[in-house]
GROMACS .gro file of C-alpha atoms in nm:
model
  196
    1UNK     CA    1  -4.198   0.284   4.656
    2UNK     CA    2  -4.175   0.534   4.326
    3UNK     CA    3  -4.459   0.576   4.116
    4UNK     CA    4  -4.205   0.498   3.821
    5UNK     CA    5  -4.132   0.165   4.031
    6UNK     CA    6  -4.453   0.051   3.971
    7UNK     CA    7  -4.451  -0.150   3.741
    8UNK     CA    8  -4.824  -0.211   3.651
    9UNK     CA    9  -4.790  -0.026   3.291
   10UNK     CA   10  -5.052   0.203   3.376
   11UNK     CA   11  -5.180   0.603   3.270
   12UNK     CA   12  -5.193   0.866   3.501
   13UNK     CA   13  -5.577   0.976   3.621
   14UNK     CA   14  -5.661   0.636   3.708
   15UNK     CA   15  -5.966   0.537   3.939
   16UNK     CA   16  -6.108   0.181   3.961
   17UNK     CA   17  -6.414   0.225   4.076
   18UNK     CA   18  -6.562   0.241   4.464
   19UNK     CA   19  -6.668  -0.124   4.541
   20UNK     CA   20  -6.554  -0.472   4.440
   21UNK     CA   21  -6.500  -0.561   4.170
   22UNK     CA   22  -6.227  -0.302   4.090
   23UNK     CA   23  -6.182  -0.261   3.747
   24UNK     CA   24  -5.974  -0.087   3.550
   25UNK     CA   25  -5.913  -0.131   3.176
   26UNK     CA   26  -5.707   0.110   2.947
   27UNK     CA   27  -5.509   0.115   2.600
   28UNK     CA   28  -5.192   0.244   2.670
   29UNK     CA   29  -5.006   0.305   2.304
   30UNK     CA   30  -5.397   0.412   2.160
   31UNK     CA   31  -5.214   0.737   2.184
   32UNK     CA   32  -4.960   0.675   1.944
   33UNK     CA   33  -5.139   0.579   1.700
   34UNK     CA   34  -5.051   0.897   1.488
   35UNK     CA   35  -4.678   0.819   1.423
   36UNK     CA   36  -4.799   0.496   1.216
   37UNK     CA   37  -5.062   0.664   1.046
   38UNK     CA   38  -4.809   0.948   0.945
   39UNK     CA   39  -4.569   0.714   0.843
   40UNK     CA   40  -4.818   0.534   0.633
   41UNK     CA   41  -4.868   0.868   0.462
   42UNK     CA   42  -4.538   0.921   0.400
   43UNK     CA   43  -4.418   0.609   0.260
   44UNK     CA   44  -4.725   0.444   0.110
   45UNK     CA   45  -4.959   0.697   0.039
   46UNK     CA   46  -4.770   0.971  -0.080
   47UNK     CA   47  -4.520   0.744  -0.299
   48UNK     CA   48  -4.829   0.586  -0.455
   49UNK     CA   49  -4.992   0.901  -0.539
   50UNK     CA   50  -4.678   1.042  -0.672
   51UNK     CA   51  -4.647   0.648  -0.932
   52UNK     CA   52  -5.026   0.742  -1.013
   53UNK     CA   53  -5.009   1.099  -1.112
   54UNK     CA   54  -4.683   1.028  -1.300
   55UNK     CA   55  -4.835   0.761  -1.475
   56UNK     CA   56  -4.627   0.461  -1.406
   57UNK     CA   57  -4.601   0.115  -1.564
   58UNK     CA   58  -4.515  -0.154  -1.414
   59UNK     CA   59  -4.240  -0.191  -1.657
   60UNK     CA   60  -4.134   0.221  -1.493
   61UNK     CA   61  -4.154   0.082  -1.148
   62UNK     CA   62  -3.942  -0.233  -1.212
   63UNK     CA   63  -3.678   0.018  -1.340
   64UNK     CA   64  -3.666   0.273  -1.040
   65UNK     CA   65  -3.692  -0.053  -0.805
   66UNK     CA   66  -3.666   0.240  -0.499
   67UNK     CA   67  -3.995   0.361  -0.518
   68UNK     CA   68  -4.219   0.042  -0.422
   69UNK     CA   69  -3.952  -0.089  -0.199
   70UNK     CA   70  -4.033   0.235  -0.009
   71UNK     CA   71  -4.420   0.142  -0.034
   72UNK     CA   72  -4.330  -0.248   0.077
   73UNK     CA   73  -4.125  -0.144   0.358
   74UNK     CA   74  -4.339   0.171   0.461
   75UNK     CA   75  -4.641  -0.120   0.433
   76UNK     CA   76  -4.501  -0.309   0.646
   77UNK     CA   77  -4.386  -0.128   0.923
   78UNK     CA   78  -4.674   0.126   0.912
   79UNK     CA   79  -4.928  -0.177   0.939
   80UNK     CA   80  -4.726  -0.386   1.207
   81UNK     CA   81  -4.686  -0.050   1.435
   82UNK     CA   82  -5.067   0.029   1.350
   83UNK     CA   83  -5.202  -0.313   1.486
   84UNK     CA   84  -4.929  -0.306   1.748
   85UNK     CA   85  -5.137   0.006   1.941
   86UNK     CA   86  -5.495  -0.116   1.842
   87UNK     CA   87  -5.415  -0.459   1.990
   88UNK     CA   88  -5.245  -0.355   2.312
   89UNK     CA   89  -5.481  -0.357   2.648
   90UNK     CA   90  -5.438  -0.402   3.009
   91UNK     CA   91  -5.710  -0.511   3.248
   92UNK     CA   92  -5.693  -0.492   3.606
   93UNK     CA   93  -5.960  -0.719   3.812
   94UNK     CA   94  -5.987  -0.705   4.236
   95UNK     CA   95  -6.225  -0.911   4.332
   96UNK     CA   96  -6.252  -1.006   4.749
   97UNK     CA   97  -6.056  -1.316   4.665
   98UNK     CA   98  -5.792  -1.268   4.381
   99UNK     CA   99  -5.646  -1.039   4.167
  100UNK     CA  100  -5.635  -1.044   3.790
  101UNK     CA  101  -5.416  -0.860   3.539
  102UNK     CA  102  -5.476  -0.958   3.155
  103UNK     CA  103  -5.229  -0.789   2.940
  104UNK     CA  104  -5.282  -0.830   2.524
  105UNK     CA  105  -5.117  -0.725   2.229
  106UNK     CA  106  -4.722  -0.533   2.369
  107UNK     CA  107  -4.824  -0.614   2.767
  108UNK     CA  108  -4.958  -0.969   2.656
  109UNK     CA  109  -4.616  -1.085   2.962
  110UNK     CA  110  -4.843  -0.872   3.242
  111UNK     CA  111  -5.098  -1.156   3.227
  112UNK     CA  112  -5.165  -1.337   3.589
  113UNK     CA  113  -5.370  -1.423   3.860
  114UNK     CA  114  -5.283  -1.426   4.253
  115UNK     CA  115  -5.506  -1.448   4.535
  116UNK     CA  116  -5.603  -1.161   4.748
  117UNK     CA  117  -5.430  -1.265   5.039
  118UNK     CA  118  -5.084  -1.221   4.819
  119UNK     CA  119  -5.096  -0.842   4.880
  120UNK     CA  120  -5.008  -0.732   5.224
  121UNK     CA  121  -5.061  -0.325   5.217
  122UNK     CA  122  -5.171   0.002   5.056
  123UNK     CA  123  -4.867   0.174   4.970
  124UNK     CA  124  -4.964   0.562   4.943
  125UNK     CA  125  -4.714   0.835   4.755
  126UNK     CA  126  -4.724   1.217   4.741
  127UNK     CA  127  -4.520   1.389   4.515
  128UNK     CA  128  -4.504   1.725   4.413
  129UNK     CA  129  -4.311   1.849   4.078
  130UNK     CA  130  -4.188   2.205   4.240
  131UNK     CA  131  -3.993   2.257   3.861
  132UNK     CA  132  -4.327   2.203   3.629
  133UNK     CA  133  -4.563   2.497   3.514
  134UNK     CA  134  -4.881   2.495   3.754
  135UNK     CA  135  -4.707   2.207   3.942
  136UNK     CA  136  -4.978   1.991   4.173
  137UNK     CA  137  -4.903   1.725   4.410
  138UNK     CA  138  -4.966   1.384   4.244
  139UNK     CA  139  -5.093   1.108   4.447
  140UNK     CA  140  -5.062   0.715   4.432
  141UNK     CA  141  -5.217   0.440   4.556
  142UNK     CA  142  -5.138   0.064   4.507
  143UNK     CA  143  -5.150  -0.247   4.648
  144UNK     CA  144  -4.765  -0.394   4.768
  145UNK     CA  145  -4.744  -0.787   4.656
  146UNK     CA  146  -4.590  -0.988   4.961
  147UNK     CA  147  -4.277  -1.108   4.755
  148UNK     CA  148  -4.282  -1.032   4.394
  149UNK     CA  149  -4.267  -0.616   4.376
  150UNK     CA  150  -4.343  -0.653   4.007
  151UNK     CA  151  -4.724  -0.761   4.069
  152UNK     CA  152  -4.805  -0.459   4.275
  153UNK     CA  153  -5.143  -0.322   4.148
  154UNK     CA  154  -5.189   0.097   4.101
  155UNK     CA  155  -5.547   0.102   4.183
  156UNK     CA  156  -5.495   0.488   4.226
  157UNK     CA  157  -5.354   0.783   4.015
  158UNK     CA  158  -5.465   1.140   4.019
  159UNK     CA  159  -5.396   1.524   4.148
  160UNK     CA  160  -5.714   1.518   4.405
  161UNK     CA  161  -5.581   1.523   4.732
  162UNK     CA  162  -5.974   1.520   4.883
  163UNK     CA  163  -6.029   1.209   4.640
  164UNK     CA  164  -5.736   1.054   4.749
  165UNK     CA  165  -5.792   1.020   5.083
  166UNK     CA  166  -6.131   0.925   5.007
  167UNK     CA  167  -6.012   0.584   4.796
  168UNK     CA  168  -5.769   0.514   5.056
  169UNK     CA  169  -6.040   0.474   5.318
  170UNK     CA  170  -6.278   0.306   5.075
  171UNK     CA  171  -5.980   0.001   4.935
  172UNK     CA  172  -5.852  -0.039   5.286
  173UNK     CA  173  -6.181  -0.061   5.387
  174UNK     CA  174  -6.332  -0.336   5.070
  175UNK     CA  175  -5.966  -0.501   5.081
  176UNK     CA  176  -5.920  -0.496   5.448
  177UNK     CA  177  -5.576  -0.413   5.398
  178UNK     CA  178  -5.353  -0.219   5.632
  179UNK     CA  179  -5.208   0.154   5.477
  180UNK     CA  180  -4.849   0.260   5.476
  181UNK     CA  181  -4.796   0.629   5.337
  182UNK     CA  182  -4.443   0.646   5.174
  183UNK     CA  183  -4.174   0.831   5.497
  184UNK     CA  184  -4.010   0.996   5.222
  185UNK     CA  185  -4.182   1.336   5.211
  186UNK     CA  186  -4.206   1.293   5.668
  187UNK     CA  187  -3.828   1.289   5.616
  188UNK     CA  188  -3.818   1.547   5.396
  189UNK     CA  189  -4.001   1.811   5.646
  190UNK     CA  190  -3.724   1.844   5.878
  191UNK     CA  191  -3.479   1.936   5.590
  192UNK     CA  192  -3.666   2.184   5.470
  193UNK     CA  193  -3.722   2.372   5.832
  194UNK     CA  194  -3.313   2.356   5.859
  195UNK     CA  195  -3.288   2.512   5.500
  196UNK     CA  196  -3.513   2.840   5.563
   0.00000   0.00000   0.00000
C-alpha cells in the first residue's frame, strides 16, 4: 500500500474521530477557489470596468465584438469552475455495520455503501520525506477492502507518531479488525546497516 494508492480523495491531517460513528467530511478543491475568482477578475470584471469607464454603447461593443466575448467566455468558465469547488464534498461514514462514502459535486463517482465485514485489515504506512525542509515522518492509516482496492477508507493522516499509534489501537479496537504495518520500511533497515 502507498498513501498515493489510496484512492479515497482525501487531505492530509485527517482524524475521524475516537468512537463509532467515524466521520469524516471535507471539501477538497475549497482551496482553489482563488484561480476562478482571479479569472473572474480578469476577464469579467476588469473588461467591464474598462467598457464602463470608456463609455461604451452598445452600438461600440457590437463593433469591437472581442471585448464581451471575453466577458461571455470569462463568465462562463469563471462561474462553472467557481460552483465546481463550492459543490464538491466527500463524506466518510463507519458505523459497526457498514461503511459509507458520499461523494458530490467532482467526487459525485466515490458514492457507495459496503458492509463492515467487506474490509479485512488496518493497513498502517510510515514514510519519511528525507529531501523536504524540516522533513517528518508521515503516517497512514486505512482500512484494506477484501477485493476492490479502490474502496479502501483513510481513516488516518497526520505527522503524530504518539497519535498514531493511539488511533491504531482505538479502530482496531471499535472495528475489531486485525493491523498489518506496511514491510516496506522493515525491509528497508537492513539496507541501510549494509550502506554505513
Amino acid at each position: 500500500m502507498s498513501f498515493f494508492e489510496v484512492l479515497s480523495p482525501v487531505p492530509r491531517k485527517i482524524d475521524m474521530g475516537g468512537d463509532l460513528p467515524l466521520r469524516f467530511t471535507t471539501r477538497p478543491l475549497l482551496g482553489r477557489v482563488v484561480w476562478p475568482l482571479l479569472g473572474f477578475v480578469v476577464f469579467v470584471v476588469l473588461p467591464v470596468g474598462y467598457a464602463l469607464d470608456q463609455r461604451m454603447s452598445v452600438a461600440d461593443l457590437r463593433e469591437d465584438w472581442l471585448l464581451p466575448l471575453s466577458v461571455t467566455l470569462g463568465l462562463f468558465v469563471s462561474v462553472t469552475h467557481l460552483v465546481r469547488c463550492l459543490r464538491t464534498r466527500l463524506e466518510v461514514v463507519v458505523t459497526n455495520a457498514q461503511v459509507s462514502l458520499r461523494g458530490a459535486g467532482a467526487l459525485s463517482a466515490f458514492t457507495w455503501d459496503e458492509p463492515l465485514a467487506s474490509y479485512t485489515r488496518l493497513d498502517c504506512e510510515r514514510r519519511h520525506h528525507p529531501d523536504w525542509i524540516g522533513a517528518q515522518d508521515e503516517y497512514c492509516i486505512a482500512m484494506a477492502h477484501r477485493e476492490d482496492p479502490e474502496r479502501n477508507i483513510v481513516v488516518h493522516w497526520g505527522r503524530d507518531a504518539r497519535r498514531f499509534e493511539d488511533r491504531l489501537a482505538r479502530y482496531a479496537q471499535l472495528l475489531r479488525l486485525p493491523i498489518r504495518r506496511e514491510q516496506r520500511a522493515l525491509a528497508e533497515q537492513p539496507r541501510r546497516a549494509a550502506a554505513r
